[in-house]
Short mmCIF file of C-alpha atoms in Angstrom, two decimals:
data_model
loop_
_atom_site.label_atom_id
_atom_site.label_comp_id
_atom_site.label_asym_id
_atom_site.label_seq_id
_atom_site.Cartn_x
_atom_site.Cartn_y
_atom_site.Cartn_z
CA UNK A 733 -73.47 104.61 113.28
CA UNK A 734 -69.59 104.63 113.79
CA UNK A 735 -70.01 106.20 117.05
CA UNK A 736 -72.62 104.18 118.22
CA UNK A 737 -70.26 100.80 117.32
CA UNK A 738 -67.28 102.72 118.80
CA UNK A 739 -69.38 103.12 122.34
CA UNK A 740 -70.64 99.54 122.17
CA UNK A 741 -67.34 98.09 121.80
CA UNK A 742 -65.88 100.03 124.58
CA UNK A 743 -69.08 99.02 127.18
CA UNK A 744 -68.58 95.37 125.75
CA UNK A 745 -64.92 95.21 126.85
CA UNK A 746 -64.65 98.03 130.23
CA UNK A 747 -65.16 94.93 132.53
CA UNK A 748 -62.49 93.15 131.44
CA UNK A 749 -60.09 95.82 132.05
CA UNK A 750 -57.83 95.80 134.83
CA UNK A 751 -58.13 99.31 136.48
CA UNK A 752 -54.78 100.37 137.30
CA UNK A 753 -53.73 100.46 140.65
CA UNK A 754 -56.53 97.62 141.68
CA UNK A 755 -55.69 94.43 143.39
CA UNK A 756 -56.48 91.46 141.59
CA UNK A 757 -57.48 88.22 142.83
CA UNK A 758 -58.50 86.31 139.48
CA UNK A 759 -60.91 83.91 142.05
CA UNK A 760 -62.56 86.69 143.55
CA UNK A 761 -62.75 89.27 140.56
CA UNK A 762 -62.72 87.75 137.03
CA UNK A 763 -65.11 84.52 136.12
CA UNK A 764 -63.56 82.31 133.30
CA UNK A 765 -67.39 81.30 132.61
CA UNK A 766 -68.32 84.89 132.23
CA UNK A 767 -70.48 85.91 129.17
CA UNK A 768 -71.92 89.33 128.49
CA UNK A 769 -75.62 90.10 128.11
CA UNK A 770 -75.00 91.19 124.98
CA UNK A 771 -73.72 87.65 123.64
CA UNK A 772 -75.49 85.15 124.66
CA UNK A 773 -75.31 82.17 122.52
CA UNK A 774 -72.34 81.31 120.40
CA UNK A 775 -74.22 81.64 116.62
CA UNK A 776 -74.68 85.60 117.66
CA UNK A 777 -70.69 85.27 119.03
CA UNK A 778 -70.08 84.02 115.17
CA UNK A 779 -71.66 87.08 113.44
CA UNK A 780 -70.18 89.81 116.15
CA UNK A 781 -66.53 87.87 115.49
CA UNK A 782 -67.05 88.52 111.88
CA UNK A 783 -68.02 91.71 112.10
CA UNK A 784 -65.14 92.71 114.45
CA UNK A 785 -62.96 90.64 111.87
CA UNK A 786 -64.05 92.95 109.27
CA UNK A 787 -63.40 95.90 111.00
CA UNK A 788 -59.70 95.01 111.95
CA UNK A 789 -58.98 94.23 108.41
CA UNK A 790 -60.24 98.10 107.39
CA UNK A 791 -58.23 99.52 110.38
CA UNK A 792 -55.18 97.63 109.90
CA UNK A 793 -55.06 98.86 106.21
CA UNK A 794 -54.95 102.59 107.19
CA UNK A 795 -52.91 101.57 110.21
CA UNK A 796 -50.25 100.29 107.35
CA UNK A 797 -50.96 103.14 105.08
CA UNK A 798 -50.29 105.63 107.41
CA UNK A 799 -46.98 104.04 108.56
CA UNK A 800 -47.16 106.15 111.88
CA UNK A 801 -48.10 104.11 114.46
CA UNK A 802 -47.69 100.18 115.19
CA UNK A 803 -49.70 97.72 117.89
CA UNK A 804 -48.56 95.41 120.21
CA UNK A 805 -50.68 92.82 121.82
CA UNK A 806 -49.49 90.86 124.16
CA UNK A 807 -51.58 87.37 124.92
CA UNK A 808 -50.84 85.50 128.14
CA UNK A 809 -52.40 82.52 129.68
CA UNK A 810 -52.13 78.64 131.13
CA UNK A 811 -51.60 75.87 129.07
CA UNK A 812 -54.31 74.98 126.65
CA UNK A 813 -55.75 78.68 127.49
CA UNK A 814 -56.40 78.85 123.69
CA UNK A 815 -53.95 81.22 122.48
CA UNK A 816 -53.24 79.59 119.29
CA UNK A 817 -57.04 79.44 118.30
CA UNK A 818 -57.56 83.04 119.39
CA UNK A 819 -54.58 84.40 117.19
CA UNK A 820 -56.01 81.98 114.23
CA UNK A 821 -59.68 83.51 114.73
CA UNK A 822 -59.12 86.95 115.47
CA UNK A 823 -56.48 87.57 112.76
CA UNK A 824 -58.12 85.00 110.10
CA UNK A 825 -59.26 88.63 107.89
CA UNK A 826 -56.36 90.10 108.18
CA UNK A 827 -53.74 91.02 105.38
CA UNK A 828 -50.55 88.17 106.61
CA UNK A 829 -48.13 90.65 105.35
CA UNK A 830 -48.97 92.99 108.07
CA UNK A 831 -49.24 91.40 111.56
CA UNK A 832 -46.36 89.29 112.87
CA UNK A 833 -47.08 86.89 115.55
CA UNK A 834 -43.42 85.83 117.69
CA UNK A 835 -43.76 82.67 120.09
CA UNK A 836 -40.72 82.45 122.68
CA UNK A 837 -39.63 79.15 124.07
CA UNK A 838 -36.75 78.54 125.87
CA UNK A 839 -33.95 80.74 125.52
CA UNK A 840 -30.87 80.29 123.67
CA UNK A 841 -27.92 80.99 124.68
CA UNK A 842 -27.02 83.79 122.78
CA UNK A 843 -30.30 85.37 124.31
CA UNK A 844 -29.39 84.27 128.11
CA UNK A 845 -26.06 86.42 127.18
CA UNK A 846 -28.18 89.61 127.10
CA UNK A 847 -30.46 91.31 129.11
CA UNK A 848 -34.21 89.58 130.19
CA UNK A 849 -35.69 91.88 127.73
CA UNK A 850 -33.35 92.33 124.76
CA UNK A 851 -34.96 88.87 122.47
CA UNK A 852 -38.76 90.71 123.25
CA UNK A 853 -36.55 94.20 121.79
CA UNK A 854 -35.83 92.49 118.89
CA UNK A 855 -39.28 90.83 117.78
CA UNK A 856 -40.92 94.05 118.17
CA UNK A 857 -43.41 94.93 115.40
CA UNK A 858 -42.67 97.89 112.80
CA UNK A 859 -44.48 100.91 111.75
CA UNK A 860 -47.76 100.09 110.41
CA UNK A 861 -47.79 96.68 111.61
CA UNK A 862 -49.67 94.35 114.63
CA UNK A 863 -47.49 92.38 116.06
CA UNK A 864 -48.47 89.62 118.62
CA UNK A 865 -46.46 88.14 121.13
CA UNK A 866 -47.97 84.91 121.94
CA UNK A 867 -46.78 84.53 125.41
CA UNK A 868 -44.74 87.73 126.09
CA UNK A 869 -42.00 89.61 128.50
CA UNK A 870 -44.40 87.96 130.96
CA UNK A 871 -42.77 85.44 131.26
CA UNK A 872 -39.98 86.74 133.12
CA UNK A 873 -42.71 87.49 135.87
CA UNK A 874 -44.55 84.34 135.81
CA UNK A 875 -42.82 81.16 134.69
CA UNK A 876 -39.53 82.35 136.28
CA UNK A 877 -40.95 83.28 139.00
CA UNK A 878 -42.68 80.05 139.51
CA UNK A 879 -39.47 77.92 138.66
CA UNK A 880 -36.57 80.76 140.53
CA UNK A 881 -34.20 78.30 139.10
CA UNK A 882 -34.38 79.51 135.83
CA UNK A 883 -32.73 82.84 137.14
CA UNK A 884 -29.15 80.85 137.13
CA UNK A 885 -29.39 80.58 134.13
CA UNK A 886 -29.74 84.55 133.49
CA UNK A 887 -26.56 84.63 134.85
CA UNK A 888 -27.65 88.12 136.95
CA UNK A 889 -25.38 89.65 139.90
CA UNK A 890 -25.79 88.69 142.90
CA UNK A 891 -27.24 91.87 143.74
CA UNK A 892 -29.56 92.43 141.05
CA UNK A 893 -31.51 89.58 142.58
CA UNK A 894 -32.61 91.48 145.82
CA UNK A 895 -36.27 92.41 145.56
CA UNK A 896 -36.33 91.31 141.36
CA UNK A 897 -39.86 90.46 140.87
CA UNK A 898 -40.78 94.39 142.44
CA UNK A 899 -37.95 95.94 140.22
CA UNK A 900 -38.95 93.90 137.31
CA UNK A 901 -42.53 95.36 137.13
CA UNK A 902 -41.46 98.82 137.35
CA UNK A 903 -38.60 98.25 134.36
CA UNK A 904 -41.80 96.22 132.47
CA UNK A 905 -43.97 99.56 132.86
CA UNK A 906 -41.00 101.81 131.98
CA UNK A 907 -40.02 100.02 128.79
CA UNK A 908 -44.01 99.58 127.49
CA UNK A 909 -44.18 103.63 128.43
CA UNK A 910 -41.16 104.11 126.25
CA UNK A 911 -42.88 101.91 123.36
CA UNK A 912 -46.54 104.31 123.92
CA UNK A 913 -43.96 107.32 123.77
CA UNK A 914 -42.89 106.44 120.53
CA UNK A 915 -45.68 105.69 118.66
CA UNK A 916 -46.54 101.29 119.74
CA UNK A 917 -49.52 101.06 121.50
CA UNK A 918 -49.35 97.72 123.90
CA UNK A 919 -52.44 95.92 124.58
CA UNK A 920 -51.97 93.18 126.73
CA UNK A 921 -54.94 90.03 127.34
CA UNK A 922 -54.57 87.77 129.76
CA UNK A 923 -56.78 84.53 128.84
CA UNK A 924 -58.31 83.53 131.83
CA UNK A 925 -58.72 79.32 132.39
CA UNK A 926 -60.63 77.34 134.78
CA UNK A 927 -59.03 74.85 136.70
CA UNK A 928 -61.54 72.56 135.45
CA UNK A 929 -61.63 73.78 131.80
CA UNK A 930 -57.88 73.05 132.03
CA UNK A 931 -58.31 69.57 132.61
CA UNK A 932 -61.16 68.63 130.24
CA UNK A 933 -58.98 69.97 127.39
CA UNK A 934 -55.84 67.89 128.37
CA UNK A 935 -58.00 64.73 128.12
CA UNK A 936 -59.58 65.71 125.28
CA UNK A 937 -55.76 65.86 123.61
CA UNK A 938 -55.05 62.76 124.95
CA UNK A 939 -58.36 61.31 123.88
CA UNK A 940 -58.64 62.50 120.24
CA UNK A 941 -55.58 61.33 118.65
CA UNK A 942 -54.95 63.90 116.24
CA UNK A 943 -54.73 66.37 119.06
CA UNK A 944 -52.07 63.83 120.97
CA UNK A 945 -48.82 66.08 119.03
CA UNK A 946 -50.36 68.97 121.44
CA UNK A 947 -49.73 67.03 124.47
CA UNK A 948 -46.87 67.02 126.88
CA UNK A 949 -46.38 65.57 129.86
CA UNK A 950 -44.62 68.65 131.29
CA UNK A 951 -48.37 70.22 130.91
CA UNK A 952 -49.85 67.90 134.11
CA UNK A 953 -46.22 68.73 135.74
CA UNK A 954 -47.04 72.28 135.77
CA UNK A 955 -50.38 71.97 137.05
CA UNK A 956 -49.55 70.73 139.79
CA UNK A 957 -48.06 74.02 140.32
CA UNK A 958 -51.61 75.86 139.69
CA UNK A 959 -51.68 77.87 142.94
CA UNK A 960 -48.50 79.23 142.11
CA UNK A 961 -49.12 80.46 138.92
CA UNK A 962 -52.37 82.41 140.48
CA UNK A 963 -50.17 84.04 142.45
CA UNK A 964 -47.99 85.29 139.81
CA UNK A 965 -50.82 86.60 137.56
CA UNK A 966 -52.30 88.17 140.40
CA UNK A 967 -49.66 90.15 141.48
CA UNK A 968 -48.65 90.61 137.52
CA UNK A 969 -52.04 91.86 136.82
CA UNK A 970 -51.73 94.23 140.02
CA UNK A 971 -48.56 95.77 139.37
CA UNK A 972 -48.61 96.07 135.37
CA UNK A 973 -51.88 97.12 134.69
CA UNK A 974 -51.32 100.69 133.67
CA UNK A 975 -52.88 103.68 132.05
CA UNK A 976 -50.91 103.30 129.24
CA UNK A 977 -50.60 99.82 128.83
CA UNK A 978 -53.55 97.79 130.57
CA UNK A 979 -54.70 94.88 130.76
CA UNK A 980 -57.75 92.91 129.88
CA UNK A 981 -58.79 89.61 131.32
CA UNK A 982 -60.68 87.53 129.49
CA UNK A 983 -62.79 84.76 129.99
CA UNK A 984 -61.64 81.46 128.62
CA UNK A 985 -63.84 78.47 129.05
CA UNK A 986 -65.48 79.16 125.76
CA UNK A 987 -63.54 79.79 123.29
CA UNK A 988 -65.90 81.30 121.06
CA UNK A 989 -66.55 84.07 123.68
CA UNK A 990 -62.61 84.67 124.32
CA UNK A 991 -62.47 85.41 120.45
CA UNK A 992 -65.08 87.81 120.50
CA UNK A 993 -63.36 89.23 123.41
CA UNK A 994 -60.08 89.43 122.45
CA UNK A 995 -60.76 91.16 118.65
CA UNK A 996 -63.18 93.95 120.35
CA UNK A 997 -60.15 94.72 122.68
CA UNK A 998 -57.67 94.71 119.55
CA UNK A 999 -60.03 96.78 117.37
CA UNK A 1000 -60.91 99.21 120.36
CA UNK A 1001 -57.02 100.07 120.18
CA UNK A 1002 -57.01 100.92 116.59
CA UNK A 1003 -60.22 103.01 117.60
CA UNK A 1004 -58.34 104.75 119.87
CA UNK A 1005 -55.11 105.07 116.83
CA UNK A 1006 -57.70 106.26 114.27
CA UNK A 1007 -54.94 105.95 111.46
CA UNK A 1008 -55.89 107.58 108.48
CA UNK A 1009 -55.10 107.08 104.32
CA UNK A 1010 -52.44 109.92 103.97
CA UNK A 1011 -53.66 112.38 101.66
CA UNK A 1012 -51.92 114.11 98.67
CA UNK A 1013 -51.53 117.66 97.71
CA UNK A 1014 -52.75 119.72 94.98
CA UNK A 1015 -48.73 118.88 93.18
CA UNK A 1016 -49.10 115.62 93.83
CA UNK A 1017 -52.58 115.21 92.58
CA UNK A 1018 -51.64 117.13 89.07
CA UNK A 1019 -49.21 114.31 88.54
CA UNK A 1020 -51.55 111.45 88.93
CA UNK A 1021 -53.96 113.16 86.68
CA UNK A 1022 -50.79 113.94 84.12
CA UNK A 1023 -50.25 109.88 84.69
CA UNK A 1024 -53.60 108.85 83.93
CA UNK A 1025 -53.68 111.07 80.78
CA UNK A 1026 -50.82 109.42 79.89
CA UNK A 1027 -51.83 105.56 80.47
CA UNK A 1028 -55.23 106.42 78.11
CA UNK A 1029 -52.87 107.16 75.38
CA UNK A 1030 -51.93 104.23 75.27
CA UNK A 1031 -54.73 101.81 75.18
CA UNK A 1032 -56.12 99.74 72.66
CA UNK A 1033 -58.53 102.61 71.51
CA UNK A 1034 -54.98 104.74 71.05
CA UNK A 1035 -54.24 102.36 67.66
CA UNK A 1036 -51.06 101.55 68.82
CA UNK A 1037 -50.31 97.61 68.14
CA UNK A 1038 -48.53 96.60 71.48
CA UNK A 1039 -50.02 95.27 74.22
CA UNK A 1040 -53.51 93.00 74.62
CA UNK A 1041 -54.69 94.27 71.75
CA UNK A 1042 -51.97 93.14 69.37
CA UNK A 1043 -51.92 89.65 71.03
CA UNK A 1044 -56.16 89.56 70.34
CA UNK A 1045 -55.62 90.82 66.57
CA UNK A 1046 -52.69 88.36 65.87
CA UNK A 1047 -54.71 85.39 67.32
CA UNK A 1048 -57.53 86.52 64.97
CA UNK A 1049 -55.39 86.93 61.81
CA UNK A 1050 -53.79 83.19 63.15
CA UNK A 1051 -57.42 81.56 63.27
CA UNK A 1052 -58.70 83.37 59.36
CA UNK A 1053 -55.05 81.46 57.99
CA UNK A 1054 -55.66 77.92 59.32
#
């Protein structure tokens, strides 16, 4: 039964993955209305989230027991591309205590005084944990590249600027390698929004006034800069897409399908992990039994006065006096 989930899972996701090496032309290749035969309407979409829910909470228990590995997923995407909903969803099962989810906004100036990649470094998750990075070192490859004006304010020689967004990939691919290497596994979605999708959403936050806080007019300022950004995830899904850290497109226009999406790819990785409870040895499991031998001797049935017991026979004796 395990295997037969573990094979569906991986059929339900394969399309979305990026092959590595492929070019990528999000118009031509990935539909943000796409739906899989499998999942057809969203009330089956509600009991396959749950279930994949379920199974992320039992993996990310052993994942934490173990204390061996740790996940990183990385979740990109446009404005209103649903990547606060997704996170909510997907993780809603989840024990809080182990994922950590790190937004970036615009960097501070201690963070412009190191390297591109050193505040990513330092929000990393730990051993045993799943950390998300909503919005990511992508960034650096997409927003920057779509605004080069932001590179002033890296404050980068004049010669590290020749040919950046090339070198850039390759020091993104090294530095998730080195993360694989030693024990993070990177999983990176990209949530892919229609143009039109895009724009129904912004008027819906400017229609529904308790969804006005999420609207900013810098949000119709960078769409005007749409074909841009296509560019930049198309060549970012070309050149970072790699064996050991690929990534998934997924489609966006319903969000109920995204969610789906987006937990089967997180859950596949922890497939792929298979963390395990540690065991104990044969010492180890004579002193639990010595414990527990102990711990009976000292219940209620033991006669000794202390604990619950005492409390329950002093209330009685209190209630015969009054």
């Amino acid at each position: 039964m395990a295997d037969e989930r573990t094979r569906r899972i991986s059929e339900f996701i394969e399309p979305l993955r990026v092959r590595p090496g492929r070019s990528v032309r999000l118009d031509r290749d990935f539909d943000p209305r796409q739906r899989s035969k499998a999942v057809r309407r969203k009330k089956e979409g509600r009991e396959l989230l749950q279930t994949g829910i379920a199974m992320l909470a039992d993996y990310q228990a052993r994942l934490a027991a173990q204390d061996t590995y740790g996940v990183l997923m990385c979740l990109q995407a446009l404005d209103a591309g649903g990547k606060d909903g997704t996170i909510r969803h997907v993780m809603s099962g989840v024990n809080p205590q182990g994922v950590h989810v790190a937004g970036f906004k615009v960097p501070s100036a201690e963070e412009l005084d190191h390297d591109y990649l050193w505040r990513y470094a330092s929000r990393l998750p730990a051993r045993g944990e799943i950390g998300i990075f909503n919005r990511s070192h992508y960034e650096e490859v997409l927003v920057v590249r779509v605004h080069p004006e932001l590179l002033d304010r890296q404050k980068l020689p004049a010669e590290s600027r020749k040919k950046i967004w090339h070198r850039r990939y390759r020091e993104i691919n090294d530095w998730e390698r080195y993360l694989v290497d030693n024990g993070f596994r990177v999983v990176k979605v990209f949530l892919n929004l229609s143009y039109e999708e895009q724009r129904q959403r912004f008027l819906k936050r400017i229609d529904v006034p308790d969804r006005n806080w999420k609207f900013s007019a810098a949000d119709v300022k960078e769409r005007r800069r749409w074909k841009d950004y296509q560019h930049a995830f198309n060549e970012m899904l070309s050149e970072t897409s790699t064996p050991w850290a690929p990534w998934y497109v997924v489609p966006a226009d319903r969000k109920w399908f995204a969610r789906i999406c987006t937990a089967a790819i997180l859950v596949h990785t922890l497939i792929e992990i298979d963390p395990q409870f540690p065991t104990v040895d044969a010492a180890a499991l004579q002193r639990l039994a010595e414990a527990r031998t102990e711990l009976a001797t000292q219940g209620p049935e033991a006669g000794n006065g202390s604990g619950n017991h005492g409390k329950r026979a002093g209330h009685h004796h209190r209630a015969a006096t009054v």
